[in-house]
GROMACS .gro file of C-alpha atoms in nm:
model
  419
    1MET     CA    1  -0.003  -0.011  -0.001
    2VAL     CA    2   0.282   0.234   0.083
    3ALA     CA    3   0.439   0.179  -0.260
    4ALA     CA    4   0.102   0.224  -0.425
    5VAL     CA    5   0.033   0.560  -0.256
    6ALA     CA    6   0.377   0.693  -0.329
    7GLY     CA    7   0.348   0.589  -0.693
    8ALA     CA    8   0.015   0.778  -0.715
    9LEU     CA    9   0.154   1.088  -0.550
   10VAL     CA   10   0.450   1.089  -0.791
   11LEU     CA   11   0.219   1.056  -1.088
   12ALA     CA   12   0.008   1.352  -0.955
   13LEU     CA   13   0.308   1.563  -0.908
   14THR     CA   14   0.464   1.485  -1.240
   15SER     CA   15   0.144   1.535  -1.431
   16CYS     CA   16   0.139   1.898  -1.294
   17SER     CA   17   0.502   1.993  -1.344
   18GLY     CA   18   0.686   1.745  -1.543
   19GLY     CA   19   0.827   1.758  -1.888
   20SER     CA   20   1.092   1.542  -2.045
   21GLU     CA   21   1.363   1.775  -1.920
   22ASP     CA   22   1.260   1.681  -1.558
   23VAL     CA   23   1.330   1.320  -1.599
   24VAL     CA   24   1.615   1.190  -1.365
   25GLU     CA   25   1.825   0.903  -1.470
   26LEU     CA   26   1.946   0.641  -1.221
   27ARG     CA   27   2.195   0.357  -1.282
   28PHE     CA   28   2.103   0.026  -1.111
   29SER     CA   29   2.356  -0.244  -1.077
   30TRP     CA   30   2.309  -0.616  -1.005
   31TRP     CA   31   2.451  -0.964  -1.075
   32GLY     CA   32   2.293  -1.291  -1.140
   33SER     CA   33   2.154  -1.548  -1.389
   34ASP     CA   34   1.958  -1.472  -1.717
   35GLU     CA   35   1.637  -1.528  -1.535
   36ARG     CA   36   1.726  -1.250  -1.282
   37HIS     CA   37   1.811  -1.012  -1.560
   38SER     CA   38   1.487  -1.067  -1.725
   39ASN     CA   39   1.296  -1.017  -1.394
   40MET     CA   40   1.483  -0.690  -1.313
   41GLN     CA   41   1.405  -0.559  -1.649
   42GLN     CA   42   1.037  -0.614  -1.585
   43VAL     CA   43   1.063  -0.448  -1.243
   44ILE     CA   44   1.226  -0.139  -1.406
   45GLU     CA   45   0.944  -0.117  -1.658
   46VAL     CA   46   0.681  -0.124  -1.388
   47PHE     CA   47   0.863   0.138  -1.184
   48GLU     CA   48   0.909   0.373  -1.475
   49ALA     CA   49   0.544   0.341  -1.573
   50GLU     CA   50   0.442   0.439  -1.215
   51ASN     CA   51   0.726   0.704  -1.187
   52PRO     CA   52   0.748   0.878  -1.521
   53ASP     CA   53   0.997   1.137  -1.374
   54VAL     CA   54   1.260   0.867  -1.327
   55ARG     CA   55   1.445   0.645  -1.581
   56ILE     CA   56   1.648   0.345  -1.464
   57SER     CA   57   1.954   0.253  -1.659
   58PRO     CA   58   2.033  -0.122  -1.602
   59ASP     CA   59   2.393  -0.226  -1.533
   60TYR     CA   60   2.418  -0.602  -1.484
   61THR     CA   61   2.666  -0.880  -1.531
   62ASP     CA   62   2.784  -1.213  -1.371
   63TRP     CA   63   2.915  -1.236  -1.013
   64ASP     CA   64   3.286  -1.236  -1.097
   65ALA     CA   65   3.274  -0.943  -1.336
   66TYR     CA   66   3.041  -0.743  -1.105
   67TRP     CA   67   3.293  -0.679  -0.833
   68ASP     CA   68   3.566  -0.561  -1.061
   69ARG     CA   69   3.325  -0.329  -1.229
   70LEU     CA   70   3.192  -0.194  -0.910
   71ALA     CA   71   3.539  -0.142  -0.760
   72THR     CA   72   3.647   0.045  -1.077
   73GLY     CA   73   3.340   0.262  -1.071
   74VAL     CA   74   3.365   0.357  -0.705
   75ALA     CA   75   3.739   0.438  -0.753
   76ALA     CA   76   3.657   0.670  -1.050
   77ASN     CA   77   3.360   0.838  -0.867
   78ASP     CA   78   3.124   0.673  -1.107
   79ALA     CA   79   2.944   0.435  -0.901
   80PRO     CA   80   2.585   0.323  -0.987
   81ASP     CA   81   2.314   0.513  -0.802
   82VAL     CA   82   2.153   0.200  -0.656
   83ILE     CA   83   2.384  -0.097  -0.600
   84MET     CA   84   2.313  -0.460  -0.525
   85GLN     CA   85   2.547  -0.554  -0.242
   86ASP     CA   86   2.669  -0.882  -0.075
   87GLU     CA   87   2.759  -0.917   0.290
   88SER     CA   88   3.113  -0.998   0.199
   89TYR     CA   89   3.169  -0.647   0.071
   90LEU     CA   90   2.920  -0.441   0.269
   91THR     CA   91   3.155  -0.344   0.552
   92GLU     CA   92   3.438  -0.262   0.315
   93TYR     CA   93   3.229  -0.024   0.096
   94ALA     CA   94   3.061   0.125   0.406
   95GLU     CA   95   3.400   0.206   0.565
   96ARG     CA   96   3.528   0.355   0.246
   97GLY     CA   97   3.236   0.611   0.252
   98ALA     CA   98   3.096   0.484  -0.071
   99MET     CA   99   2.744   0.420   0.033
  100ALA     CA  100   2.471   0.643   0.181
  101ASP     CA  101   2.314   0.574   0.526
  102LEU     CA  102   1.976   0.449   0.422
  103GLY     CA  103   1.819   0.550   0.743
  104THR     CA  104   1.860   0.911   0.659
  105LEU     CA  105   1.699   0.908   0.316
  106GLU     CA  106   1.347   1.039   0.288
  107GLY     CA  107   1.092   0.819   0.120
  108LEU     CA  108   1.255   0.484   0.203
  109GLU     CA  109   1.046   0.278   0.447
  110LEU     CA  110   1.242  -0.008   0.628
  111SER     CA  111   0.988  -0.085   0.910
  112GLY     CA  112   0.844  -0.379   0.725
  113LEU     CA  113   1.158  -0.583   0.702
  114ASP     CA  114   1.181  -0.922   0.879
  115PRO     CA  115   1.343  -0.851   1.219
  116LEU     CA  116   1.563  -1.151   1.169
  117VAL     CA  117   1.764  -0.975   0.893
  118ALA     CA  118   1.661  -0.612   0.923
  119GLU     CA  119   1.955  -0.515   1.122
  120SER     CA  120   2.216  -0.709   0.908
  121GLY     CA  121   2.300  -0.422   0.691
  122VAL     CA  122   2.395  -0.196   0.979
  123VAL     CA  123   2.760  -0.100   1.016
  124ASP     CA  124   2.876   0.127   1.301
  125GLY     CA  125   2.520   0.229   1.367
  126ALA     CA  126   2.433   0.333   1.013
  127VAL     CA  127   2.207   0.139   0.762
  128TYR     CA  128   2.423   0.079   0.462
  129GLY     CA  129   2.235  -0.217   0.318
  130ALA     CA  130   1.862  -0.316   0.304
  131PRO     CA  131   1.824  -0.688   0.281
  132THR     CA  132   1.635  -0.815  -0.023
  133GLY     CA  133   1.538  -1.147   0.131
  134VAL     CA  134   1.655  -1.450   0.326
  135ASN     CA  135   1.803  -1.775   0.212
  136ALA     CA  136   2.030  -2.067   0.320
  137SER     CA  137   2.316  -2.263   0.158
  138ALA     CA  138   2.193  -2.611   0.052
  139MET     CA  139   2.292  -2.919  -0.148
  140LEU     CA  140   2.085  -2.935  -0.469
  141ALA     CA  141   2.029  -3.277  -0.617
  142ASP     CA  142   1.878  -3.411  -0.940
  143PRO     CA  143   1.672  -3.732  -0.870
  144GLU     CA  144   1.679  -3.820  -1.245
  145ALA     CA  145   2.058  -3.834  -1.232
  146PHE     CA  146   2.046  -4.058  -0.931
  147ALA     CA  147   1.802  -4.279  -1.110
  148GLU     CA  148   2.014  -4.306  -1.417
  149ALA     CA  149   2.300  -4.407  -1.202
  150GLY     CA  150   2.089  -4.657  -1.018
  151VAL     CA  151   2.188  -4.486  -0.683
  152GLU     CA  152   1.945  -4.401  -0.405
  153MET     CA  153   1.893  -4.044  -0.292
  154PRO     CA  154   2.052  -3.978   0.040
  155ASP     CA  155   1.853  -3.920   0.361
  156ASP     CA  156   1.966  -3.566   0.425
  157THR     CA  157   1.872  -3.565   0.792
  158THR     CA  158   2.156  -3.826   0.861
  159TRP     CA  159   2.403  -3.831   0.570
  160THR     CA  160   2.761  -3.772   0.648
  161TRP     CA  161   3.056  -3.626   0.453
  162ASP     CA  162   3.185  -3.982   0.385
  163ASP     CA  163   2.849  -4.060   0.248
  164TYR     CA  164   2.866  -3.762   0.014
  165VAL     CA  165   3.202  -3.849  -0.121
  166GLU     CA  166   3.123  -4.227  -0.163
  167ILE     CA  167   2.782  -4.154  -0.330
  168SER     CA  168   2.940  -3.901  -0.570
  169ILE     CA  169   3.213  -4.141  -0.680
  170GLU     CA  170   2.947  -4.427  -0.711
  171ILE     CA  171   2.737  -4.211  -0.938
  172SER     CA  172   3.026  -4.121  -1.164
  173GLN     CA  173   3.155  -4.474  -1.193
  174ALA     CA  174   2.809  -4.622  -1.265
  175THR     CA  175   2.754  -4.387  -1.553
  176ASP     CA  176   3.113  -4.406  -1.695
  177GLY     CA  177   3.160  -4.035  -1.612
  178GLU     CA  178   2.868  -3.914  -1.825
  179ILE     CA  179   2.713  -3.798  -1.505
  180VAL     CA  180   2.942  -3.663  -1.227
  181GLY     CA  181   2.833  -3.734  -0.878
  182THR     CA  182   2.887  -3.364  -0.775
  183GLN     CA  183   3.010  -3.033  -0.899
  184GLY     CA  184   3.248  -3.025  -0.608
  185LEU     CA  185   3.317  -2.833  -0.295
  186THR     CA  186   3.450  -2.531  -0.487
  187ASN     CA  187   3.362  -2.224  -0.280
  188GLU     CA  188   3.391  -2.062   0.053
  189ASN     CA  189   3.021  -2.069   0.131
  190ALA     CA  190   3.014  -2.443   0.146
  191PHE     CA  191   3.333  -2.448   0.357
  192HIS     CA  192   3.156  -2.201   0.596
  193ILE     CA  193   2.893  -2.478   0.668
  194PHE     CA  194   3.174  -2.721   0.730
  195ALA     CA  195   3.356  -2.481   0.964
  196ARG     CA  196   3.046  -2.404   1.168
  197GLN     CA  197   2.983  -2.776   1.204
  198HIS     CA  198   3.326  -2.792   1.368
  199GLY     CA  199   3.245  -2.511   1.606
  200GLU     CA  200   3.432  -2.253   1.407
  201ASN     CA  201   3.346  -1.966   1.174
  202LEU     CA  202   3.487  -1.765   0.891
  203PHE     CA  203   3.535  -1.456   1.119
  204ASP     CA  204   3.458  -1.372   1.483
  205GLN     CA  205   3.297  -1.058   1.646
  206ASP     CA  206   3.639  -0.879   1.608
  207GLY     CA  207   3.678  -0.948   1.243
  208GLU     CA  208   3.950  -1.207   1.301
  209VAL     CA  209   3.977  -1.523   1.100
  210ALA     CA  210   3.796  -1.779   1.317
  211PHE     CA  211   3.882  -2.116   1.168
  212SER     CA  212   4.189  -2.331   1.179
  213GLU     CA  213   4.422  -2.453   0.908
  214GLN     CA  214   4.350  -2.805   1.011
  215THR     CA  215   3.977  -2.769   0.954
  216LEU     CA  216   4.042  -2.622   0.604
  217GLN     CA  217   4.288  -2.898   0.529
  218ALA     CA  218   4.028  -3.160   0.618
  219TRP     CA  219   3.793  -2.979   0.379
  220TYR     CA  220   4.043  -2.997   0.089
  221GLU     CA  221   4.105  -3.364   0.164
  222LEU     CA  222   3.734  -3.428   0.076
  223THR     CA  223   3.802  -3.275  -0.267
  224ASP     CA  224   4.117  -3.481  -0.295
  225ARG     CA  225   3.906  -3.799  -0.257
  226LEU     CA  226   3.648  -3.678  -0.488
  227LEU     CA  227   3.914  -3.596  -0.765
  228GLY     CA  228   4.088  -3.928  -0.703
  229GLY     CA  229   3.760  -4.121  -0.754
  230GLY     CA  230   3.633  -3.925  -1.035
  231GLY     CA  231   3.335  -3.800  -0.827
  232GLN     CA  232   3.362  -3.442  -0.956
  233PRO     CA  233   3.490  -3.275  -1.275
  234ASP     CA  234   3.865  -3.259  -1.307
  235ALA     CA  235   4.040  -2.930  -1.247
  236SER     CA  236   4.023  -2.797  -1.602
  237GLN     CA  237   3.648  -2.868  -1.634
  238SER     CA  238   3.577  -2.719  -1.294
  239VAL     CA  239   3.739  -2.395  -1.403
  240GLU     CA  240   3.518  -2.383  -1.715
  241ILE     CA  241   3.195  -2.470  -1.511
  242ALA     CA  242   3.273  -2.203  -1.252
  243ALA     CA  243   3.314  -1.944  -1.514
  244GLY     CA  244   2.974  -2.020  -1.668
  245GLY     CA  245   2.787  -1.960  -1.335
  246PRO     CA  246   2.474  -2.134  -1.234
  247ASP     CA  247   2.344  -2.156  -1.593
  248GLN     CA  248   2.641  -2.376  -1.681
  249SER     CA  249   2.639  -2.585  -1.359
  250VAL     CA  250   2.637  -2.958  -1.376
  251LEU     CA  251   2.265  -2.956  -1.267
  252ALA     CA  252   2.160  -2.698  -1.526
  253THR     CA  253   2.320  -2.890  -1.811
  254ASN     CA  254   2.205  -3.241  -1.674
  255THR     CA  255   2.565  -3.358  -1.651
  256GLY     CA  256   2.580  -3.400  -1.269
  257ALA     CA  257   2.384  -3.515  -0.964
  258THR     CA  258   2.447  -3.263  -0.698
  259ALA     CA  259   2.591  -2.907  -0.649
  260HIS     CA  260   2.581  -2.659  -0.363
  261PHE     CA  261   2.397  -2.329  -0.410
  262TRP     CA  262   2.186  -2.081  -0.221
  263SER     CA  263   1.824  -2.193  -0.172
  264ASN     CA  264   1.690  -1.893  -0.377
  265GLN     CA  265   1.876  -2.026  -0.680
  266LEU     CA  266   1.657  -2.339  -0.695
  267GLY     CA  267   1.401  -2.192  -0.928
  268ALA     CA  268   1.653  -2.066  -1.183
  269ILE     CA  269   1.850  -2.399  -1.186
  270THR     CA  270   1.528  -2.600  -1.196
  271GLN     CA  271   1.410  -2.393  -1.500
  272ALA     CA  272   1.749  -2.433  -1.675
  273SER     CA  273   1.775  -2.800  -1.611
  274GLY     CA  274   1.415  -2.879  -1.711
  275ARG     CA  275   1.398  -3.110  -1.418
  276ASP     CA  276   1.252  -3.113  -1.061
  277ILE     CA  277   1.574  -3.046  -0.869
  278GLU     CA  278   1.548  -3.099  -0.497
  279LEU     CA  279   1.695  -2.918  -0.191
  280LEU     CA  280   1.896  -3.126   0.065
  281ARG     CA  281   2.054  -3.034   0.392
  282PHE     CA  282   2.437  -3.033   0.373
  283PRO     CA  283   2.611  -3.349   0.470
  284GLY     CA  284   2.753  -3.369   0.826
  285GLU     CA  285   2.480  -3.173   1.000
  286THR     CA  286   2.436  -3.456   1.254
  287GLU     CA  287   2.795  -3.559   1.280
  288SER     CA  288   2.910  -3.300   1.525
  289GLU     CA  289   2.780  -3.131   1.834
  290ARG     CA  290   2.626  -2.847   1.629
  291THR     CA  291   2.475  -2.780   1.290
  292GLY     CA  292   2.641  -2.546   1.034
  293THR     CA  293   2.351  -2.424   0.851
  294TYR     CA  294   2.251  -2.055   0.890
  295PHE     CA  295   2.016  -1.800   0.749
  296LYS     CA  296   2.173  -1.541   0.532
  297PRO     CA  297   2.030  -1.208   0.390
  298ALA     CA  298   2.031  -1.305   0.018
  299MET     CA  299   2.181  -0.971  -0.078
  300TYR     CA  300   2.129  -0.610  -0.003
  301TYR     CA  301   2.015  -0.284  -0.184
  302SER     CA  302   2.245   0.012  -0.123
  303VAL     CA  303   2.257   0.373  -0.246
  304SER     CA  304   2.580   0.532  -0.364
  305ALA     CA  305   2.694   0.814  -0.127
  306GLY     CA  306   2.790   1.003  -0.444
  307THR     CA  307   2.458   0.987  -0.611
  308ASP     CA  308   2.321   1.319  -0.746
  309HIS     CA  309   1.960   1.200  -0.691
  310PRO     CA  310   1.936   1.056  -0.334
  311GLN     CA  311   1.551   1.117  -0.317
  312GLU     CA  312   1.482   0.931  -0.641
  313ALA     CA  313   1.729   0.660  -0.552
  314ALA     CA  314   1.550   0.609  -0.212
  315ARG     CA  315   1.214   0.597  -0.383
  316PHE     CA  316   1.341   0.320  -0.621
  317VAL     CA  317   1.480   0.117  -0.332
  318ASP     CA  318   1.155   0.169  -0.139
  319PHE     CA  319   0.975   0.022  -0.444
  320LEU     CA  320   1.214  -0.279  -0.471
  321LEU     CA  321   1.161  -0.364  -0.105
  322ASN     CA  322   0.798  -0.281  -0.040
  323SER     CA  323   0.601  -0.329  -0.370
  324GLY     CA  324   0.384  -0.636  -0.401
  325GLU     CA  325   0.428  -0.588  -0.789
  326VAL     CA  326   0.793  -0.641  -0.744
  327GLY     CA  327   0.730  -0.942  -0.522
  328GLU     CA  328   0.501  -1.088  -0.787
  329ILE     CA  329   0.780  -1.056  -1.056
  330VAL     CA  330   1.095  -1.152  -0.862
  331LEU     CA  331   0.930  -1.401  -0.626
  332ALA     CA  332   1.199  -1.581  -0.436
  333ASP     CA  333   1.496  -1.526  -0.670
  334LEU     CA  334   1.640  -1.272  -0.421
  335GLY     CA  335   1.551  -1.480  -0.126
  336LEU     CA  336   1.211  -1.494   0.032
  337PRO     CA  337   1.125  -1.133   0.042
  338ALA     CA  338   1.263  -0.948   0.358
  339ASN     CA  339   0.934  -0.740   0.364
  340THR     CA  340   0.709  -0.975   0.556
  341GLU     CA  341   0.385  -0.837   0.396
  342VAL     CA  342   0.531  -0.888   0.044
  343ARG     CA  343   0.641  -1.235   0.148
  344GLU     CA  344   0.291  -1.328   0.260
  345HIS     CA  345   0.157  -1.170  -0.058
  346ILE     CA  346   0.342  -1.390  -0.295
  347MET     CA  347   0.345  -1.727  -0.104
  348SER     CA  348   0.053  -1.870  -0.300
  349ASP     CA  349   0.203  -1.746  -0.629
  350LEU     CA  350   0.539  -1.916  -0.591
  351PRO     CA  351   0.615  -2.172  -0.861
  352GLU     CA  352   0.669  -2.526  -0.734
  353ALA     CA  353   1.041  -2.503  -0.711
  354GLU     CA  354   1.035  -2.177  -0.521
  355SER     CA  355   0.751  -2.299  -0.291
  356ARG     CA  356   0.965  -2.598  -0.207
  357GLY     CA  357   1.244  -2.348  -0.136
  358ALA     CA  358   1.028  -2.181   0.118
  359ASP     CA  359   0.924  -2.516   0.266
  360PHE     CA  360   1.288  -2.604   0.306
  361LEU     CA  361   1.374  -2.290   0.498
  362ALA     CA  362   1.075  -2.354   0.729
  363ASP     CA  363   1.193  -2.712   0.767
  364ILE     CA  364   1.543  -2.622   0.877
  365GLU     CA  365   1.460  -2.320   1.091
  366ASP     CA  366   1.466  -2.507   1.418
  367GLU     CA  367   1.806  -2.654   1.330
  368VAL     CA  368   1.969  -2.323   1.290
  369VAL     CA  369   2.183  -2.253   1.594
  370ASP     CA  370   2.282  -1.891   1.535
  371GLY     CA  371   2.392  -1.641   1.282
  372ASN     CA  372   2.731  -1.501   1.190
  373PRO     CA  373   2.916  -1.186   1.292
  374PRO     CA  374   2.928  -0.924   1.011
  375PRO     CA  375   3.236  -0.990   0.784
  376PRO     CA  376   3.517  -0.730   0.825
  377ALA     CA  377   3.648  -0.498   0.563
  378GLY     CA  378   3.855  -0.689   0.323
  379SER     CA  379   3.651  -1.010   0.362
  380GLY     CA  380   3.534  -0.981  -0.001
  381GLU     CA  381   3.883  -1.093  -0.098
  382ILE     CA  382   3.794  -1.448   0.017
  383VAL     CA  383   3.638  -1.523  -0.315
  384ASP     CA  384   3.963  -1.475  -0.503
  385ILE     CA  385   4.169  -1.618  -0.226
  386ASN     CA  386   3.963  -1.936  -0.236
  387ARG     CA  387   3.980  -1.959  -0.604
  388ARG     CA  388   4.355  -1.936  -0.610
  389ALA     CA  389   4.408  -2.188  -0.333
  390TYR     CA  390   4.140  -2.434  -0.454
  391GLN     CA  391   4.278  -2.425  -0.819
  392GLU     CA  392   4.636  -2.466  -0.725
  393PHE     CA  393   4.534  -2.749  -0.516
  394SER     CA  394   4.306  -2.916  -0.756
  395PHE     CA  395   4.571  -2.899  -1.032
  396GLY     CA  396   4.817  -3.070  -0.809
  397ASN     CA  397   5.044  -2.778  -0.747
  398LEU     CA  398   4.972  -2.754  -0.368
  399THR     CA  399   4.896  -3.034  -0.109
  400ALA     CA  400   4.579  -2.991   0.099
  401ARG     CA  401   4.796  -2.866   0.389
  402GLU     CA  402   4.983  -2.617   0.168
  403ALA     CA  403   4.655  -2.490   0.009
  404ALA     CA  404   4.508  -2.445   0.362
  405GLU     CA  405   4.821  -2.246   0.472
  406GLN     CA  406   4.809  -2.022   0.171
  407PHE     CA  407   4.435  -1.962   0.211
  408VAL     CA  408   4.460  -1.874   0.580
  409SER     CA  409   4.773  -1.649   0.527
  410GLU     CA  410   4.620  -1.457   0.245
  411LEU     CA  411   4.287  -1.406   0.424
  412ARG     CA  412   4.447  -1.285   0.744
  413SER     CA  413   4.646  -1.035   0.538
  414ALA     CA  414   4.325  -0.924   0.350
  415VAL     CA  415   4.134  -0.850   0.667
  416GLY     CA  416   4.420  -0.732   0.881
  417SER     CA  417   4.417  -1.016   1.125
  418GLY     CA  418   4.722  -1.116   1.324
  419THR     CA  419   4.903  -1.435   1.250
   0.00000   0.00000   0.00000
């Protein structure tokens, strides 16, 4: 209702005073799959129809290119007006003075956000990110691939990391490598679950690295077993698959049985694969004293501190967060909407895959022990740090122990931790 009233007021005002010379142009940047790009274009069209005094210029790309482009733009004082942000980079850009305090912008209503994530974008008392929604990291599985291999789907309430490795190798061997058992344990998000299962974390409250080299070494040793048994793509193939993003994952291309993604990516991967992909809990959730799964704000909307049009940028972010029309278009692609009224509004409209994603989050809610401290400035480097260590390890240039040492050393340097 807030968004509808605001839209009506804007129409009334512009009809009285507006000509084409009064139109403000905002640049809006985001990353994601082809489906997200299409959705966001529709969102922009709806906003512009309701706000004829504003034009939105889309600026989107894949995850890897996005952060290089954003860093270059911010350094050149040419940042987008409205920026999709991730928790790994939020503190860094906030401390650089690159983002506006959303709590000070007129026309942006944040009171409807889910209390579980509403404060997650606060850094040093200022609101630098408004969460788009909530999701969780999960293992996605293709039942058809399991059936083709003659392997039973695992019981995700009890399966272990040994089960995961053995099942992956069994699937690959049963299909002569035509279907790999898993895409592999390739990124830091999956390791985060593993570390939490071992009572550790990526970072502590003081921004220090909070996991041991021994735990990371054990993680790499799982990959060593997968590579040795053919349970995942080899090193060269893994590089190519990673470069293609979710749309080129082994699930999307029907060439693999499992891969780990965020729960909000289920719909896009299901659509790309043409199959009924299922969400599973991570292996190992019952192996230790605690679970590793946690709820994460899917991503954030931020406003550039250097925008020439803060009021219009605030109005657009308000629309993105609080409009039922946006909810109907985006559904759960950016996580289940952080605005609880929008979330309720779309629940009956969710496609089957996204409805199952919502059910999955409800299923695991009681198993989530706690959240995570906000990542420190420099933590965004973990993506490249992980990629370098993982690739050197998977190509055989480093042992598991050496890769763990390199990873931890580089991460401590990136966030300014002591040794």
